[in-house]
XYZ file of C-alpha atoms in Angstrom:
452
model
C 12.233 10.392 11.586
C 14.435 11.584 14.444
C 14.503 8.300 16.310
C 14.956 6.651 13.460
C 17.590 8.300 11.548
C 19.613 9.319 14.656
C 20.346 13.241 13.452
C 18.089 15.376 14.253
C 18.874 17.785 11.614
C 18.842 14.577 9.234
C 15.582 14.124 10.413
C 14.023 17.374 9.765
C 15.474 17.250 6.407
C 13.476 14.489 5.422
C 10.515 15.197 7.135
C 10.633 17.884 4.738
C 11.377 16.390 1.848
C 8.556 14.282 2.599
C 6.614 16.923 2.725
C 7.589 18.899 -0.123
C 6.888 15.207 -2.741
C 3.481 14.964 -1.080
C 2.747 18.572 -1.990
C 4.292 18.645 -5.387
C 3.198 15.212 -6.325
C 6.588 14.894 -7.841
C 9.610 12.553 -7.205
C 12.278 15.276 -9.552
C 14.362 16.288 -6.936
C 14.439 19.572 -8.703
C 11.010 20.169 -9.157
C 9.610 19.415 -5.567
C 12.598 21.965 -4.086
C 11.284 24.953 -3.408
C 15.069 26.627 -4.200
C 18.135 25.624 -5.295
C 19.457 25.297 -1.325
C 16.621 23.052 -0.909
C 17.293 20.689 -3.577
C 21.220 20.756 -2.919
C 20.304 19.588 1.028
C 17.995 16.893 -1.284
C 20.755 15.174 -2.576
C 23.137 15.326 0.687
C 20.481 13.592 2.835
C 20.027 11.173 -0.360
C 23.240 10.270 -0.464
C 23.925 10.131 3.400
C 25.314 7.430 4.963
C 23.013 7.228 7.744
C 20.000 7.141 5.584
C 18.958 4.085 4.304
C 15.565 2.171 3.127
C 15.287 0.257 5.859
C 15.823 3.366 8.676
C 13.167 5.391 6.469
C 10.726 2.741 6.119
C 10.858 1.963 10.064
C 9.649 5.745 10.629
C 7.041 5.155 8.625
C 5.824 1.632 10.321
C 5.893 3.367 14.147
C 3.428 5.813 12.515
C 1.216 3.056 11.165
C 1.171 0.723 13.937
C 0.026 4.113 16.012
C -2.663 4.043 13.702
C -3.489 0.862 13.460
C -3.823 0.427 17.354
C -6.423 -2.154 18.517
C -8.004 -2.717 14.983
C -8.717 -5.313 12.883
C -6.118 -4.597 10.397
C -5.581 -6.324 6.214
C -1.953 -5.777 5.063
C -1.750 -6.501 1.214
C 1.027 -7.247 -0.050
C 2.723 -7.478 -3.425
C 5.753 -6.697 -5.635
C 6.276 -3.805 -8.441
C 8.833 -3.444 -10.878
C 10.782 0.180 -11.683
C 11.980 0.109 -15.084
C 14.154 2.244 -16.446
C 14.060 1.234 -20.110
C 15.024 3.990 -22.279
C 16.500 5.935 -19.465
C 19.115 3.510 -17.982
C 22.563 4.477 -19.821
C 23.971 6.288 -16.835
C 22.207 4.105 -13.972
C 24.940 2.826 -11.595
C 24.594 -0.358 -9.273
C 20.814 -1.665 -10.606
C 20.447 -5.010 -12.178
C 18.542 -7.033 -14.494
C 14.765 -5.370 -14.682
C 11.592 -7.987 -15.400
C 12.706 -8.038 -19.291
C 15.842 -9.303 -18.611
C 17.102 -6.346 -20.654
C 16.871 -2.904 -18.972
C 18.363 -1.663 -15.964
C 15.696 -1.454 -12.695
C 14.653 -2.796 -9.379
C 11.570 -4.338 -7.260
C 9.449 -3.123 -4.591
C 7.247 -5.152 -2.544
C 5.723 -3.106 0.118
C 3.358 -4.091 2.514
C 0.421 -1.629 2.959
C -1.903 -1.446 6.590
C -5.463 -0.788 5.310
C -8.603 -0.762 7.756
C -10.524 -3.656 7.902
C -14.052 -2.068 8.787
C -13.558 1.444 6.484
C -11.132 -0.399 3.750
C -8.821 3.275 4.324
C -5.068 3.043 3.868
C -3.547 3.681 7.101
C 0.361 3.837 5.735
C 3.294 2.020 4.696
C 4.303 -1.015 7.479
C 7.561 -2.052 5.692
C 8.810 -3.271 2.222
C 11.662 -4.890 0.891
C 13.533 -3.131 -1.933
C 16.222 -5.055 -4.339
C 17.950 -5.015 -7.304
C 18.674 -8.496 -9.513
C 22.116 -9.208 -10.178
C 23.301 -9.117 -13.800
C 23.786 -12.684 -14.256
C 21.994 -15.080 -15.400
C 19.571 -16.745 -13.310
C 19.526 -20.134 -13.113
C 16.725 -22.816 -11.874
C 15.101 -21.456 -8.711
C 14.386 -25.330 -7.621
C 18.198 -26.000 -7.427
C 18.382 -22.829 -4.911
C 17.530 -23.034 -1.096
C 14.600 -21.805 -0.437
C 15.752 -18.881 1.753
C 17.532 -17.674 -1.497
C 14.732 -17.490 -3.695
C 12.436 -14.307 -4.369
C 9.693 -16.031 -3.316
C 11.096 -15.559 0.224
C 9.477 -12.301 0.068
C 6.302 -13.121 0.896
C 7.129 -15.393 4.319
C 9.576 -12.639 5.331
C 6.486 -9.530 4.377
C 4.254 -11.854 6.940
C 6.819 -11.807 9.481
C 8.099 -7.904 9.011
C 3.646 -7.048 9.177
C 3.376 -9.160 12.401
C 6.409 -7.669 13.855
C 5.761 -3.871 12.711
C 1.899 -3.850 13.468
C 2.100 -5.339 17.489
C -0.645 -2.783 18.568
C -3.395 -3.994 15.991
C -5.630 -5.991 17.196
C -5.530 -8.463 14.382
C -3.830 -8.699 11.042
C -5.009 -10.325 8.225
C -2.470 -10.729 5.427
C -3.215 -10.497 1.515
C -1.914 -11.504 -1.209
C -2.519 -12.524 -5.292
C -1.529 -16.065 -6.907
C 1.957 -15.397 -6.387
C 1.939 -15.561 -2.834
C 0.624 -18.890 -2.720
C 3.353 -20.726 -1.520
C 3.672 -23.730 0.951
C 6.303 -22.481 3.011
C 3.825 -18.838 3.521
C 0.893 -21.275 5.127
C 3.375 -23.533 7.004
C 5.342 -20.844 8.383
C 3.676 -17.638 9.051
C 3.463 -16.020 12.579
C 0.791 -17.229 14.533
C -0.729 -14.051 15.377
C -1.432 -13.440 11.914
C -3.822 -15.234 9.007
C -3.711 -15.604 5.579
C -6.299 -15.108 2.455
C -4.465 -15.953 -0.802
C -5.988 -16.170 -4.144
C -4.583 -19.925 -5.376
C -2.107 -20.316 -8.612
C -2.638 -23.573 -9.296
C -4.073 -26.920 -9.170
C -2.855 -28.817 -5.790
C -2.443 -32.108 -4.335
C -4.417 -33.135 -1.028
C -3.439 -35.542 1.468
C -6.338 -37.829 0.643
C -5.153 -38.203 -3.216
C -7.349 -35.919 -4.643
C -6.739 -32.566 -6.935
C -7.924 -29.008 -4.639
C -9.745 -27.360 -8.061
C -11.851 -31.101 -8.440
C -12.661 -30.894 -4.546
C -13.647 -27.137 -4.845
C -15.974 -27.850 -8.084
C -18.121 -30.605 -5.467
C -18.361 -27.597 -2.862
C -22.449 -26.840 -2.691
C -22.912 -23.273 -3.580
C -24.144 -21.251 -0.060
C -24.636 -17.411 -1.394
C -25.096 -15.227 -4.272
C -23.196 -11.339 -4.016
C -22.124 -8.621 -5.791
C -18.612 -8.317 -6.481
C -16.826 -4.878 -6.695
C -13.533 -5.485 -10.035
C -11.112 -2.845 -9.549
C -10.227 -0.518 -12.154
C -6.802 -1.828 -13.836
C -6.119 2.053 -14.637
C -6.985 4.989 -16.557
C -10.062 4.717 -18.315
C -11.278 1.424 -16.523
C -14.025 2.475 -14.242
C -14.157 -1.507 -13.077
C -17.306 -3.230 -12.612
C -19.926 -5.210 -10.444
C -19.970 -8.685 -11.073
C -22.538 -11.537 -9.439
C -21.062 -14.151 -8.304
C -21.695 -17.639 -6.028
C -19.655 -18.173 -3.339
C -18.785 -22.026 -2.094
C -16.333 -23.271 0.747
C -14.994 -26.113 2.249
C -12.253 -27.578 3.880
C -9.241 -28.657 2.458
C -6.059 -30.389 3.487
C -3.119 -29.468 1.308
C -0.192 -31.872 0.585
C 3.641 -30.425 0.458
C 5.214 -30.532 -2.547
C 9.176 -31.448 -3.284
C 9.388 -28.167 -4.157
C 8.080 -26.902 -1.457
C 11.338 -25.447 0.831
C 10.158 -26.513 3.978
C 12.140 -28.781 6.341
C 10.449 -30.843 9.567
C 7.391 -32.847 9.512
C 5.094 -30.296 8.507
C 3.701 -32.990 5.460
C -0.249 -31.376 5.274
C -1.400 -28.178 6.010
C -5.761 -27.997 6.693
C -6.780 -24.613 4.912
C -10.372 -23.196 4.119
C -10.603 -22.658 0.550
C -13.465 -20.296 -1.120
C -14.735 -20.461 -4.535
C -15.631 -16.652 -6.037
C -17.393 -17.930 -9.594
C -18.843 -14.943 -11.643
C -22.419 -16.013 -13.033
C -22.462 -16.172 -16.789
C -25.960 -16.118 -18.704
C -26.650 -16.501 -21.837
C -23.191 -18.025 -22.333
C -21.283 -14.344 -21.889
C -20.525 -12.418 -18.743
C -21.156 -9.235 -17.774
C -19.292 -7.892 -20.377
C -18.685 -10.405 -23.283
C -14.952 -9.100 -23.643
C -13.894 -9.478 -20.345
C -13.327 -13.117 -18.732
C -15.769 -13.705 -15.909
C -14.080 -13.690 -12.544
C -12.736 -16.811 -11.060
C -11.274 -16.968 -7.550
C -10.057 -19.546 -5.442
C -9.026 -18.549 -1.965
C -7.117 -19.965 0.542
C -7.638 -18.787 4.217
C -6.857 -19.373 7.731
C -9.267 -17.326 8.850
C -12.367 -19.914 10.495
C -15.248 -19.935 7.846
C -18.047 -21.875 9.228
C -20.707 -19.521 7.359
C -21.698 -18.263 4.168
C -21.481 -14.840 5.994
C -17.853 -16.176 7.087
C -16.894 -17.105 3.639
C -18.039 -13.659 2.002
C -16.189 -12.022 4.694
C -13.198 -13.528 4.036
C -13.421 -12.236 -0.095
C -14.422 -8.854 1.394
C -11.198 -8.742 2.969
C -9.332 -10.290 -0.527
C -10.846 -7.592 -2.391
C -9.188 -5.273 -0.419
C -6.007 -5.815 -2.224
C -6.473 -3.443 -4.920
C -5.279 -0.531 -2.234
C -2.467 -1.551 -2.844
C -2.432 -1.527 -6.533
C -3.405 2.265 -6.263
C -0.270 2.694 -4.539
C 1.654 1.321 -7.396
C -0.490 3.855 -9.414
C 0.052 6.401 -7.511
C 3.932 5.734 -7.363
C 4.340 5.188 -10.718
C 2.640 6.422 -14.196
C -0.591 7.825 -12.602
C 1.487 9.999 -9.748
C 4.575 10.511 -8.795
C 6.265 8.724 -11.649
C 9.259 7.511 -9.825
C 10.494 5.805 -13.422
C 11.147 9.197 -14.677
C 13.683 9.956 -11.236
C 16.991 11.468 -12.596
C 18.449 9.844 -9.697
C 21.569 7.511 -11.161
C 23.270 5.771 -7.776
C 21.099 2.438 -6.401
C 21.532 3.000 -2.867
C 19.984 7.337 -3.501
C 17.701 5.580 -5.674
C 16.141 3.105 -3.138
C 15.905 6.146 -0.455
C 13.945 8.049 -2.663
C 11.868 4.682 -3.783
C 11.142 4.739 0.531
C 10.039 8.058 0.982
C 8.230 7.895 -2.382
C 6.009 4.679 -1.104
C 5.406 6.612 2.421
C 4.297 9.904 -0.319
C 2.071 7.241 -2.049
C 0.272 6.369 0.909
C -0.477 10.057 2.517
C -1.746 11.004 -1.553
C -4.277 8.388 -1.217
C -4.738 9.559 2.345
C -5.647 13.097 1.389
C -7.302 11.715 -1.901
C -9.647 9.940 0.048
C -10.632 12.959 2.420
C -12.007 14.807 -0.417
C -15.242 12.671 0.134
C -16.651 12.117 3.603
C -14.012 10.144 5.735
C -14.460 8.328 9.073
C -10.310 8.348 9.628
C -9.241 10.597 12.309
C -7.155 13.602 11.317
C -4.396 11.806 13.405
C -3.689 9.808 10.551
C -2.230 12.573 8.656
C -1.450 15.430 11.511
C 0.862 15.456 14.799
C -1.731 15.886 17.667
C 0.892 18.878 18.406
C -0.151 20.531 14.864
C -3.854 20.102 15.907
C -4.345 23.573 17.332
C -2.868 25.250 14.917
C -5.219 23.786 12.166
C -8.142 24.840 14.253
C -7.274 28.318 14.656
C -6.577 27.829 10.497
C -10.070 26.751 10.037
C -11.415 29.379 12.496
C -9.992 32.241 9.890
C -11.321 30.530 6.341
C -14.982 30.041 7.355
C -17.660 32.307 7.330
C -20.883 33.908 9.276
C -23.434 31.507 7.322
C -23.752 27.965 8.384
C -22.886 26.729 4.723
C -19.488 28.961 5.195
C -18.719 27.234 8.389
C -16.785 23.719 8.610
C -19.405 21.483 8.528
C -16.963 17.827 9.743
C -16.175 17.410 13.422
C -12.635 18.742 14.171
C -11.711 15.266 14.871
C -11.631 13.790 11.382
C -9.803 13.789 8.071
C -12.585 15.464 5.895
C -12.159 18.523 8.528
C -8.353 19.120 7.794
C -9.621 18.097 4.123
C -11.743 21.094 3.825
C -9.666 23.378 5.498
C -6.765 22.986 2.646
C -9.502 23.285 -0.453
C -10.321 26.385 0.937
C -7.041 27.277 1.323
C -6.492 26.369 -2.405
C -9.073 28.495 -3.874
C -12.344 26.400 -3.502
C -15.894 27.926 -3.337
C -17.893 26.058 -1.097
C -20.897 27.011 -2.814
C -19.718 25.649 -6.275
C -18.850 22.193 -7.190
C -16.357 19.776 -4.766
C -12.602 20.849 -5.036
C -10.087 18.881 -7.836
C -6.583 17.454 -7.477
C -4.933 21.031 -8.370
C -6.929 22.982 -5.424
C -5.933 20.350 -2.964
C -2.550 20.298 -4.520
C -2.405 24.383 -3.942
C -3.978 24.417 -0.641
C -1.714 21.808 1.107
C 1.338 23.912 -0.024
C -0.396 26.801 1.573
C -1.485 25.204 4.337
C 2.126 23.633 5.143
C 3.249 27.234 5.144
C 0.684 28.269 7.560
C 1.271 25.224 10.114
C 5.283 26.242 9.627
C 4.739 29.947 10.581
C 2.209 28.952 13.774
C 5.319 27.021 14.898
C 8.013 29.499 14.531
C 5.049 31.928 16.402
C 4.959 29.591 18.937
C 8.955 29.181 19.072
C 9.319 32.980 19.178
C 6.967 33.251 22.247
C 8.680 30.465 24.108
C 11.440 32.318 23.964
């Protein structure tokens, strides 16, 4: 954060707050302080002038776009809401929350995610507000730069501009992102797969859902549902997969000025197979998706492709998990002032990421340990590893030194896990990253000392 922030001391400090809600899981600024010094210096870099959202955020992206160098890269997209119903009496400077009655603000981050692995790679921006108390009135009588809608153009425009080192980015989003202005004027560089909200005009007078229903059906595949939460393991559904060509008409509504009147768009029809009159499960509705896309589909192999790389939105609803009820819980923040508020909501979105990061590494991962240590810190996690394993092969290290599920097994060791016995849970890896963030801290002050 040192470039970023522009104090080097400021930076260190939230490095290491950083560091200390990744290990604690928690976004209480007293409970992830390791002492009472720690969690005064908390609220000072909080409440700093020179911090803000934006500054935070931008450390984060020049870590991501490291990542993501020369790969095919998805960034989902999408918008959260942090409630504080029940707990807003002494917020200061929030507005109106999605109930129109409780105090709270949004979050739409956008989230770099492999193409080929489908790993989260890290935060590559976001835009944080809060609604005004007023009413608000008809969005068509505002100009379309002063909508919320906005969002969504000006995500595809911050991933393009944050990501320059990918080799190509792919932008996702759910029906609310399917907007006229996001196909007419997103960056070149980048394409689009959005799941369509409604029915829609084409330029040659017909309706998009009655031109999708004459597409000829190319493939039959298994579809991976996400979970929507605790206690929903998801489920497989088959489905047939159709495309075709489209040309979309622009609406009145539509916020876009020139002469852009049509916009051509492939658009893919996901259609769960029902027998016997029911789905898969009776209870839930079978899956419906019409897509939208840039992206050339030519193929059936092009067109299940395309909802390979749609399906990889629900990353970023784990992030919302993780940053909310299942995780870090950042409704339950004593934090009263907006502007402390959305600094914390930044770092806690970065924290989000590097859980799922580490989550992930628990299982054989193909990411690089890069995406979680400083090449600096390398060393010193390999002389780390050196000291937990043991004389048998099974004792040793088994992952190549190179990769995530290396550094992962280093810190469930270092939290009390048996290699012989069953694979390590959250509270190991919880207890061995704290250890192991002491042990990287005192290799540097070794180092430091001998320097000297």
């Amino acid at each position: 954060m040192q470039k970023i922030v522009g104090d080097i001391r400021l930076s260190e400090r939230g490095e290491r707050i950083f560091s200390d809600i990744v290990l604690s899981g928690n976004l209480v600024v007293k409970k992830f302080s390791k002492d009472r010094a720690a969690e005064l210096a908390a609220h000072r870099f909080l409440a700093s002038d020179s911090v803000t959202p934006e500054k935070l955020l931008e450390s984060f992206a020049v870590k991501t776009n490291q990542i993501c160098t020369g790969r095919h890269i998805v960034v989902a997209q999408d918008t959260t809401e942090i409630n504080f119903s029940g707990r807003d009496r002494s917020r200061k400077g929030l507005g109106r929350a999605g109930d129109g009655i409780s105090l709270g603000f949004f979050i739409h981050p956008i989230v770099a995610i492999d193409a080929r692995d489908e790993a989260v790679l890290g935060v590559a921006g976001a835009q944080i507000w809060a609604r005004g108390m007023e009413k608000v009135g008809d969005r068509r009588k505002r100009r379309a730069q002063d909508r919320e809608s906005a969002r969504w153009l000006e995500s595809c425009h911050m991933a393009a501009t944050a990501l320059p080192d990918a080799a190509h980015v792919t932008v996702v989003g759910d029906r609310e992102s399917d907007i006229y202005a996001l196909y007419a004027q997103k960056p070149e560089q980048v394409d689009l797969v959005v799941r369509a909200r409604s029915d829609r005009k084409l330029a040659d007078g017909r309706s998009m859902y009655a031109a999708a229903d004459s597409f000829m059906p190319c493939r039959e595949m298994d579809v991976k549902v996400a979970s929507r939460g605790v206690g929903d393991p998801g489920r497989m559904a088959r489905v047939q997969v159709s495309f075709g060509r489209v040309e979309i008409a622009r609406s009145q509504s539509a916020g876009v000025k020139g002469n852009v009147k049509t916009i051509a768009l492939h658009l893919i029809m996901v259609r769960e197979i029902v027998v016997g009159g029911s789905g898969a499960n009776s209870t839930v509705e079978p899956l419906l998706w019409r897509l939208l896309t840039t992206l050339p589909i030519a193929t059936a192999d092009d067109a299940c492709e395309a909802i390979r790389l749609y399906r990889l939105r629900w990353r970023i609803e784990e992030v919302f998990r993780v940053l909310k009820r299942d995780g870090l819980a950042l409704e339950k923040s004593q934090i009263e002032h907006a502007p402390r508020l959305f600094n914390l909501a930044a770092l806690a979105l970065g924290a989000a990421c590097r859980i799922i990061q580490l989550t992930d590494a628990r299982d054989t991962s193909p990411r690089p340990v890069t995406d979680v240590l400083d090449e600096q810190d390398h060393a010193a996690a390999q002389a780390i590893s050196a000291s937990l394993e043991g004389k048998t092969q099974r004792q040793k290290n088994p992952h190549k030194p190179t990769s995530l599920s290396w550094l992962s097994w280093i810190v469930a060791r270092l939290g009390g896990w048996n290699c012989y016995y069953k694979p390590p849970g959250p509270k190991t890896m919880a207890d061995g990253w704290r250890r192991f963030a002491i042990l990287l801290e005192g290799f540097k002050l070794a180092k430091n000392e001998a320097l000297v």
